[in-house]
Structure formats: C-alpha cells, structure tokens
Short mmCIF file of C-alpha atoms and ligand atoms in Angstrom, two decimals:
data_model
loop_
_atom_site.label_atom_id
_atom_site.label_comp_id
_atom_site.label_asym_id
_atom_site.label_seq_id
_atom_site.Cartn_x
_atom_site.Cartn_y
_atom_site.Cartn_z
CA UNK A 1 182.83 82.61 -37.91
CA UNK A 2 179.56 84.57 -37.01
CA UNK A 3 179.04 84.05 -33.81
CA UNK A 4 175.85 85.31 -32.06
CA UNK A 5 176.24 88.89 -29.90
CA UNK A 6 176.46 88.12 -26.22
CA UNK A 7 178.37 85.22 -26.58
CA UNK A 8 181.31 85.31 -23.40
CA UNK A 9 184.65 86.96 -25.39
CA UNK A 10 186.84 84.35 -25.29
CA UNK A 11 184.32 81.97 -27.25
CA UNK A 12 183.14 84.79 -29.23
CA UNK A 13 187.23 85.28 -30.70
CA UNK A 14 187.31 81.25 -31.86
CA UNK A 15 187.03 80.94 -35.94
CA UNK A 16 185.89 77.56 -35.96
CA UNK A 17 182.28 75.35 -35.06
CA UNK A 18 182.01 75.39 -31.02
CA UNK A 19 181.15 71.89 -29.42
CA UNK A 20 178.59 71.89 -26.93
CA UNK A 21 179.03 69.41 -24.97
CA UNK A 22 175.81 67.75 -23.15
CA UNK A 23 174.42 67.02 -19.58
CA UNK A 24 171.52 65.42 -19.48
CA UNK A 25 170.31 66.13 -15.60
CA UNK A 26 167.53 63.46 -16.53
CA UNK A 27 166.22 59.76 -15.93
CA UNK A 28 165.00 59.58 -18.95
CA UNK A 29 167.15 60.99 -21.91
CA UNK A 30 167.78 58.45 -24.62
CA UNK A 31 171.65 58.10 -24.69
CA UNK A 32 172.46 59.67 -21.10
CA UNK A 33 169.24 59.21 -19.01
CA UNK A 34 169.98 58.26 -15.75
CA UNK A 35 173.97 58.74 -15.92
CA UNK A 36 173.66 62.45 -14.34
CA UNK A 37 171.05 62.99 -12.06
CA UNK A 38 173.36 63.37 -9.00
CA UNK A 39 174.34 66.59 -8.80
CA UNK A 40 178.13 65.95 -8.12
CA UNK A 41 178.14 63.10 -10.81
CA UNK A 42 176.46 65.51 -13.77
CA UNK A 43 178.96 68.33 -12.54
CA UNK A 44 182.20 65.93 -12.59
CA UNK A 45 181.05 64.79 -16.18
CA UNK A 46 180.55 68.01 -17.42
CA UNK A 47 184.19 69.08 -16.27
CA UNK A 48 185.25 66.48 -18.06
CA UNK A 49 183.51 67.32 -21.42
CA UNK A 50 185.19 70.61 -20.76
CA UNK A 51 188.30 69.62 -20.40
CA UNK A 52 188.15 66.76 -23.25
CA UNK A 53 187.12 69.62 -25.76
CA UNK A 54 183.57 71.07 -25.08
CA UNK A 55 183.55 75.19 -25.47
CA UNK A 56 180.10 75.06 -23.91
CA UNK A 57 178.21 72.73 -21.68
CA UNK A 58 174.60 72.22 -22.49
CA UNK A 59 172.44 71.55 -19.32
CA UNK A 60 169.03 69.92 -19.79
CA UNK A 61 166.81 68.96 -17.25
CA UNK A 62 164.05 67.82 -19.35
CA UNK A 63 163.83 64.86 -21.52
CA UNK A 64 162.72 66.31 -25.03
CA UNK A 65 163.36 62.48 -26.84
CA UNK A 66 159.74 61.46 -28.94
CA UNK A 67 156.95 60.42 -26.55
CA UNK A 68 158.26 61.75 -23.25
CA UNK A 69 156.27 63.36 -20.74
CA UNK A 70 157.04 66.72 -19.14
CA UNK A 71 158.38 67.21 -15.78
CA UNK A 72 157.40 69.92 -13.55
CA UNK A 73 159.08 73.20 -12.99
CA UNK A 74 160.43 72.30 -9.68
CA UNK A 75 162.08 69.75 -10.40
CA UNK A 76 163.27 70.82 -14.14
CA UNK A 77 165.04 73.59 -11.12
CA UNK A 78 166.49 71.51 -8.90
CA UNK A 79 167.91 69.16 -11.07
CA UNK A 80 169.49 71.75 -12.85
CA UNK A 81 170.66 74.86 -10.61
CA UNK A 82 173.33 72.50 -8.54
CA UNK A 83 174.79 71.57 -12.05
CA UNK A 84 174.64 75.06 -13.69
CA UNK A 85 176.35 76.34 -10.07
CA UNK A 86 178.71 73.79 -9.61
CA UNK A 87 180.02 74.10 -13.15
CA UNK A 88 180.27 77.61 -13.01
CA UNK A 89 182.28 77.66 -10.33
CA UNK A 90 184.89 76.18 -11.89
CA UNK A 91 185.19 77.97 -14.99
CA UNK A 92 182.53 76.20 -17.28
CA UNK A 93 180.28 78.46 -19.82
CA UNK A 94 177.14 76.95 -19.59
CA UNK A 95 174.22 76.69 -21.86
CA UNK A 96 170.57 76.04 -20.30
CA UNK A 97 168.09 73.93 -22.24
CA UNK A 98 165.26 74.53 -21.36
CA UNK A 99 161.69 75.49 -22.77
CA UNK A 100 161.04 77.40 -19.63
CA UNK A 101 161.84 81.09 -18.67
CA UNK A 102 161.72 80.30 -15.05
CA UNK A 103 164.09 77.63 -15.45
CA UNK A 104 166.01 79.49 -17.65
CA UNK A 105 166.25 82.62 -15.07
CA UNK A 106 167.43 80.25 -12.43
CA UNK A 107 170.11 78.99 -14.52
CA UNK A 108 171.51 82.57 -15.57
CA UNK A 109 170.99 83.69 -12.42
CA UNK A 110 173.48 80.71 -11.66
CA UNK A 111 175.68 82.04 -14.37
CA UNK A 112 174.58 80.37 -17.12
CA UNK A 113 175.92 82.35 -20.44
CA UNK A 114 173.35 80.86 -23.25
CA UNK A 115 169.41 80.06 -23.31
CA UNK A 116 168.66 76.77 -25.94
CA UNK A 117 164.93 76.40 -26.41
CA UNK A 118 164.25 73.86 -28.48
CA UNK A 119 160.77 75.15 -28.66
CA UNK A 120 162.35 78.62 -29.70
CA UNK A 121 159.90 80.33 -27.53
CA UNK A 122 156.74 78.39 -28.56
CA UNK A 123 156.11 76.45 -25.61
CA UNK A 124 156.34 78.74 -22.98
CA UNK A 125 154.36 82.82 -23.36
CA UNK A 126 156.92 83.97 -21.30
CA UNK A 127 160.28 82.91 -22.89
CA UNK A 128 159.99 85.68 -25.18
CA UNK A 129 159.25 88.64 -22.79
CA UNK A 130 162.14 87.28 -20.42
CA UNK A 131 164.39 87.09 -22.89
CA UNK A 132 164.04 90.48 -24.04
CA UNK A 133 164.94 91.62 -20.74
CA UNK A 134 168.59 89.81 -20.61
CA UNK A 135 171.71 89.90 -23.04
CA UNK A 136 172.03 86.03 -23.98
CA UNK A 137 172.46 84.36 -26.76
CA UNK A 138 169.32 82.18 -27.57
CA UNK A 139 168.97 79.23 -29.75
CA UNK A 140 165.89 78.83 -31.91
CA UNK A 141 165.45 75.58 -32.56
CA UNK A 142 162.73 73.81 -35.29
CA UNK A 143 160.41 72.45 -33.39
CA UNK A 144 156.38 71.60 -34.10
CA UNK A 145 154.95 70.45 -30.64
CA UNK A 146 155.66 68.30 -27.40
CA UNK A 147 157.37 65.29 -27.50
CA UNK A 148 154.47 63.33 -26.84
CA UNK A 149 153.28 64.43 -29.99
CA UNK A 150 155.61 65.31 -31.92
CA UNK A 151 156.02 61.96 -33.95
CA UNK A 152 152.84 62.65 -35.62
CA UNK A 153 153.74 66.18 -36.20
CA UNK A 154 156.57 64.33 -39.23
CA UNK A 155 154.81 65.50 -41.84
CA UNK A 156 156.29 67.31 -44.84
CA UNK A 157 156.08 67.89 -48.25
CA UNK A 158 159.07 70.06 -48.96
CA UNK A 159 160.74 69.62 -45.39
CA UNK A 160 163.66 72.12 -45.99
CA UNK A 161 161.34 74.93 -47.38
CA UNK A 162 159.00 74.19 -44.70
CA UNK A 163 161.15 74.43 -42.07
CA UNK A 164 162.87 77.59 -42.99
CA UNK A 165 159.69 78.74 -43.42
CA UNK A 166 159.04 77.83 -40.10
CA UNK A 167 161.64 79.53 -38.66
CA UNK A 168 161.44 82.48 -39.93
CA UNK A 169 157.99 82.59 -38.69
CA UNK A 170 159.79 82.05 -34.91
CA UNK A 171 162.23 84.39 -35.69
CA UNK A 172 159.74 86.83 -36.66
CA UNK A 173 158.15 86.34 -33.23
CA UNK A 174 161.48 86.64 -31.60
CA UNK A 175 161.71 90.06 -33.14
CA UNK A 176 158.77 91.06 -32.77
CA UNK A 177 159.42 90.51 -28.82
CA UNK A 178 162.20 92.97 -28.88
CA UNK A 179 164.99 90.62 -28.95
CA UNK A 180 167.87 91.55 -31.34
CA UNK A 181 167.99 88.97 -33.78
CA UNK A 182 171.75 89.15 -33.81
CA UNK A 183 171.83 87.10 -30.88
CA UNK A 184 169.92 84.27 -32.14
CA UNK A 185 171.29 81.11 -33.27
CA UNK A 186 169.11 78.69 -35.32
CA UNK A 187 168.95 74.97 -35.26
CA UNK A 188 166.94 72.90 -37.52
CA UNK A 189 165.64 70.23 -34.78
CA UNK A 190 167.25 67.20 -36.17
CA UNK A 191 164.71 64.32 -35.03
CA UNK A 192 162.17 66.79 -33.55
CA UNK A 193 159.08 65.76 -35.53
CA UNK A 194 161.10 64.41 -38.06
CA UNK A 195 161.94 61.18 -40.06
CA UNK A 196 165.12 59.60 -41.24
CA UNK A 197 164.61 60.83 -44.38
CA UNK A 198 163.33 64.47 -42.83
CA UNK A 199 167.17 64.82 -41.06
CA UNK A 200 169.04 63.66 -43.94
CA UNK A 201 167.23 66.32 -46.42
CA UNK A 202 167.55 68.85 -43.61
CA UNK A 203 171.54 68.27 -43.36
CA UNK A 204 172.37 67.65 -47.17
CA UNK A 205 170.70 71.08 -47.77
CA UNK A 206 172.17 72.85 -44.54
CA UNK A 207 173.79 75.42 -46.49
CA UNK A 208 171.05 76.64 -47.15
CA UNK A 209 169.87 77.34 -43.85
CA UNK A 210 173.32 78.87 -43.16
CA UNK A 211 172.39 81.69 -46.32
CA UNK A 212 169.96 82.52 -43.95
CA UNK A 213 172.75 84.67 -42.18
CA UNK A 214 172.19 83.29 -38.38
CA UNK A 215 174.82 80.85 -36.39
CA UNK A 216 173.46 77.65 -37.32
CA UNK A 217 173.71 74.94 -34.67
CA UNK A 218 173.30 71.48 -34.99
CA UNK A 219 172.00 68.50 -32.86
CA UNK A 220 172.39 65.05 -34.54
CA UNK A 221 174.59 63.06 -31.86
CA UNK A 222 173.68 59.39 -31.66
CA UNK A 223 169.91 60.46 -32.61
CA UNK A 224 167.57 57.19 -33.74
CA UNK A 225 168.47 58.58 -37.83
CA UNK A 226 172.03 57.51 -36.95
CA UNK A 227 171.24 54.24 -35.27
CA UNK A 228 168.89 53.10 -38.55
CA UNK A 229 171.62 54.32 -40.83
CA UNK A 230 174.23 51.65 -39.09
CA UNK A 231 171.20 49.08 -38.50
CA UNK A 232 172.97 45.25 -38.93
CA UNK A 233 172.05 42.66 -41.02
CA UNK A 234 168.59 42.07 -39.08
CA UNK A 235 167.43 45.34 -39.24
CA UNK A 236 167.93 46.06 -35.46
CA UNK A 237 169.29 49.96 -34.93
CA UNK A 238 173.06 50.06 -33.92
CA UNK A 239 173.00 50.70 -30.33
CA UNK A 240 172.91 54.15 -28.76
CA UNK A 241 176.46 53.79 -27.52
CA UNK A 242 178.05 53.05 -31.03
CA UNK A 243 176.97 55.76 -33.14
CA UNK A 244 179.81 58.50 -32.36
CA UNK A 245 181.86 57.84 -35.35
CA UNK A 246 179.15 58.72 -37.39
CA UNK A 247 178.10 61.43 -35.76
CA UNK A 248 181.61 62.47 -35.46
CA UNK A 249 181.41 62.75 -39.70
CA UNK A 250 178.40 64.43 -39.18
CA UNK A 251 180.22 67.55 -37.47
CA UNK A 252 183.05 67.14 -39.69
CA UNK A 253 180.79 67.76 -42.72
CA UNK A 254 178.84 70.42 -40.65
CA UNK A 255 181.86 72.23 -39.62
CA UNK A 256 183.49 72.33 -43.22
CA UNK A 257 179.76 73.93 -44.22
CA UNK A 258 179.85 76.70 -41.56
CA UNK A 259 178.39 75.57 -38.97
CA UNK A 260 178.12 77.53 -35.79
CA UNK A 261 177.83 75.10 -32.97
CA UNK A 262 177.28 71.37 -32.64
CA UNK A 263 175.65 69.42 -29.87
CA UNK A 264 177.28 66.35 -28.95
CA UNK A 265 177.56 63.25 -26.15
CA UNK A 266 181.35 62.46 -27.32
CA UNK A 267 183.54 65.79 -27.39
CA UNK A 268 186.80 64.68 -28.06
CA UNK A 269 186.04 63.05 -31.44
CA UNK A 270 183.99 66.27 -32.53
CA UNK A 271 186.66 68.38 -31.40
CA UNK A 272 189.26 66.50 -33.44
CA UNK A 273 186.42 66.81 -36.12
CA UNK A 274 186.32 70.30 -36.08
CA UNK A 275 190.21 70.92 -36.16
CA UNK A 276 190.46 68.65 -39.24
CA UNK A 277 187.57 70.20 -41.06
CA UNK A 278 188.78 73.74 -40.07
CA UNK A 279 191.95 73.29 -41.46
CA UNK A 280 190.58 71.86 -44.89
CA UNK A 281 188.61 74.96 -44.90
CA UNK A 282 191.07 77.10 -44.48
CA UNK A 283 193.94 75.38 -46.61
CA UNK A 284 195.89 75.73 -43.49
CA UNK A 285 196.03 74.99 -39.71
CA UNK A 286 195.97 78.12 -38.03
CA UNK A 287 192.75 79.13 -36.15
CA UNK A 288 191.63 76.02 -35.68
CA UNK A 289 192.33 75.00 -32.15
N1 PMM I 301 168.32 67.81 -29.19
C1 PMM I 301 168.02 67.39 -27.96
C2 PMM I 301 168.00 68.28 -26.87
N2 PMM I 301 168.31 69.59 -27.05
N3 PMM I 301 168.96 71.35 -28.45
C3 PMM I 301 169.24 71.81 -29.67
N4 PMM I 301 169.55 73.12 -29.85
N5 PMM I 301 169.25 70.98 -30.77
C4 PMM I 301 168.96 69.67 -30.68
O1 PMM I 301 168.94 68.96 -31.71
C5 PMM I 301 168.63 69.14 -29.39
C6 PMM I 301 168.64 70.03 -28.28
C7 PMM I 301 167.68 65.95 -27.74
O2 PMM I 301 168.84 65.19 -27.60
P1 PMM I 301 169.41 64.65 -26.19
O3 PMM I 301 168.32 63.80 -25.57
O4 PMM I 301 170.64 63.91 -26.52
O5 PMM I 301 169.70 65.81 -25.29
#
C-alpha cells in the first residue's frame, strides 16, 4: 500500500485501505448533523469508531453538504479543538477537515496527525503556505466551489478527464507551494459538484485515478447518489440511515482497486469490507487486519 509520507508509523506499516472514521462537530451535516456537537458526546463517539475499526478519525466542523452556508472561524475552532484534544488524549490519530489553515493549526497544534481539505487548498490563500511549513499528510480533494454553489458547478462533459485534469492543476499548485507531493493524498469529491451519474463514472473508472501514483481516498458513505440508487417504488431516496450496506460494497470494491483510505459513518462494516477485499487481493489472509 502507498501510503502518503508523514503518515504516524504504525498506520503507515498497514497493507490494506485505512477507514476514516467521521465526526461531524456540526448542526447541520446531512447524516450526523446535530449528533456531535457536545464536546464529550463527539469525543465518546469517536472512541467508539476507533475502537469498532476506524484507523483515523476525521473531525469536521463545517458542514460542506450542497447549499450550506459557512460558519465562522471561531466557531469552526471551538467546535473542533475539545474533540481533536479529547481524542488525542486517548490514543486517537486524528484527521482535521477543514478548508481553513487556522483551523487546521489549532487542530495539529492539538495533535491532530492529517490535514483533509476538501477544497485542496482553493478556498483558503493560506492553506498552502501553512502547509508547507508542517510535515502532514494532506488530502486534495476535487472540489469546484462552495457548497452554496456548488450544485450548479455539476457540469461535465468528460467528468473523469476533467477531474483529473483538475487535480493535477491543484496538485500543481500544491507543488508549486513547496509541499512534497509525496505527502498528498487525492480524493475525487464524490458528490462535490457532482451528479449521480458524475460519482458513478468517477468510481467505475477509479483506477484510473489510482495510475496517477497518489493514495487515493474516497468519500461516498450514505451520500444522496446512494440514497437514489436504493430509491423505493415511489421514487422517494432510501433514507440517510439505510444506505451502509451499500456503501459498505462501495469500499469493498474500492479497497480490492487500491484504494488508500475511505471515509465512512459505519466503521465496522467497512472494516470487515476491507479485510474481505484484502484477502481476495492477496489470495490469502495475511496483512489484512
Ligand atoms: N465528504 C464530506 C466531507 N469531507 N472529505 C473528503 N476527503 N472526501 C469526501 O468525500 C468528503 C470529505 C461530506 O460528507 P459528510 O457530510 O458525511 O462529512
């Protein structure tokens, strides 16, 4: 598994897809808003995604789903320093979404391990300078503008050549910065100014974002492509809560491919996911606990 430089050793050894387990420190995230804004609360649940599985827990405290409006610095920081801290202390790697560097600073300083911008730099002029200064890994996600306009942003006409394209325009940005492109892990923004039919094209042809020779990760959990995919007889989308078994064959696919990391709500099933897949990879068992 290529796994991006500065990743903490004992994930770094693992030859299999990480889970990343998520904490949405938010009111307003589509299949967790709400559930973790108390500190203690968000810091007991991501414990628990630890312990059920997760190698990394992701903490967000800004809702990036379509048509949401930013929050403000201050309190993107204090919803998510108590939860970075807390799970630090006991023995957590943490990831820090974020498309701030301030943010992000406060949550390394905290003893965060990993910076995921899912604006890979774009939103924020000094993400790219800050980084440069610190040893991270960073994930560069596909992304084309704020959620509150991104929806209109779904426009392709080749949308895997145009997103590659697209990130290797970030990435060349990123290097440009003075960041060592071995740290960087690329994601292609499933449902970030993108269609059903944009996500589906995007994962069928992942492997060829994987040729590109970064970690790929991958966020699909329980995203709004799922719930259409499983929509009943009526049309109505299956409900947020009921879409883990697909996205649990969506990691099992993605780790079979070579994926580097997924994203996911429900770490147990993706972690069983990943062990299967490994071993089907491998034609044998070992490596992939
Ligand atoms: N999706 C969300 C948030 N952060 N980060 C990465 N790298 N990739 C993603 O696809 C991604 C992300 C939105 O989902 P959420 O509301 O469940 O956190």
């Amino acid at each position: 598994m290529l796994h991006p430089r500065g990743l903490p050793p004992t994930l770094a050894r693992l030859q299999r897809t990480l889970v990343l387990g998520i904490v949405n420190v938010t009111p307003d995230s589509f299949a967790d808003g709400g559930l973790w804004l108390d500190p203690a609360a968000a810091v007991a649940h991501g414990i628990a995604l630890h312990r059920n599985g997760a190698d990394i827990v992701d903490v967000g405290g800004e809702s990036t789903r379509p048509g949401a409006m930013r929050v403000d610095m201050g309190s993107e920081c204090a919803r998510i320093e108590p939860v970075v801290a807390g799970l630090v202390a006991a023995g957590v790697p943490v990831s820090i979404d974020t498309m701030r560097a301030e943010v992000a600073a406060v949550a390394l300083n905290a003893g965060a391990c990993m910076v995921n911008d899912v604006s890979g730099g774009a939103a924020d002029p000094t993400m790219l300078p800050w980084l440069a200064t610190v040893d991270v890994p960073f994930i560069v996600m596909h992304w084309r503008g704020p959620s509150a306009v991104m929806s209109e942003l779904a426009v392709y006409t080749d949308v895997v050549a145009e997103v590659i394209a697209e990130l290797q325009q970030r990435l060349a940005a990123v290097k440009t910065a003075g960041i060592d492109l071995s740290r960087v892990v690329i994601d292609p923004g499933i449902g970030f100014s993108k269609e059903a039919e944009h996500n589906w094209a995007l994962l069928h042809h992942i492997d060829r974002l994987i040729q590109l020779g970064h970690p790929v990760a991958l966020g699909a959990s329980r995203k709004r492509f799922i719930g259409a995919l499983l929509a009943n007889a009526a049309g109505e989308p299956r409900p947020v809560q009921q879409r883990d078994y697909a996205t649990d064959a969506i990691t099992a696919l993605a780790a079979a491919q070579g994926v580097w990391g997924v994203r996911v709500h429900d770490v147990s099933g993706s972690r069983d996911c990943v062990a299967a897949a490994t071993a089907w990879r491998n034609g044998e068992a070992h490596g992939s606990s």
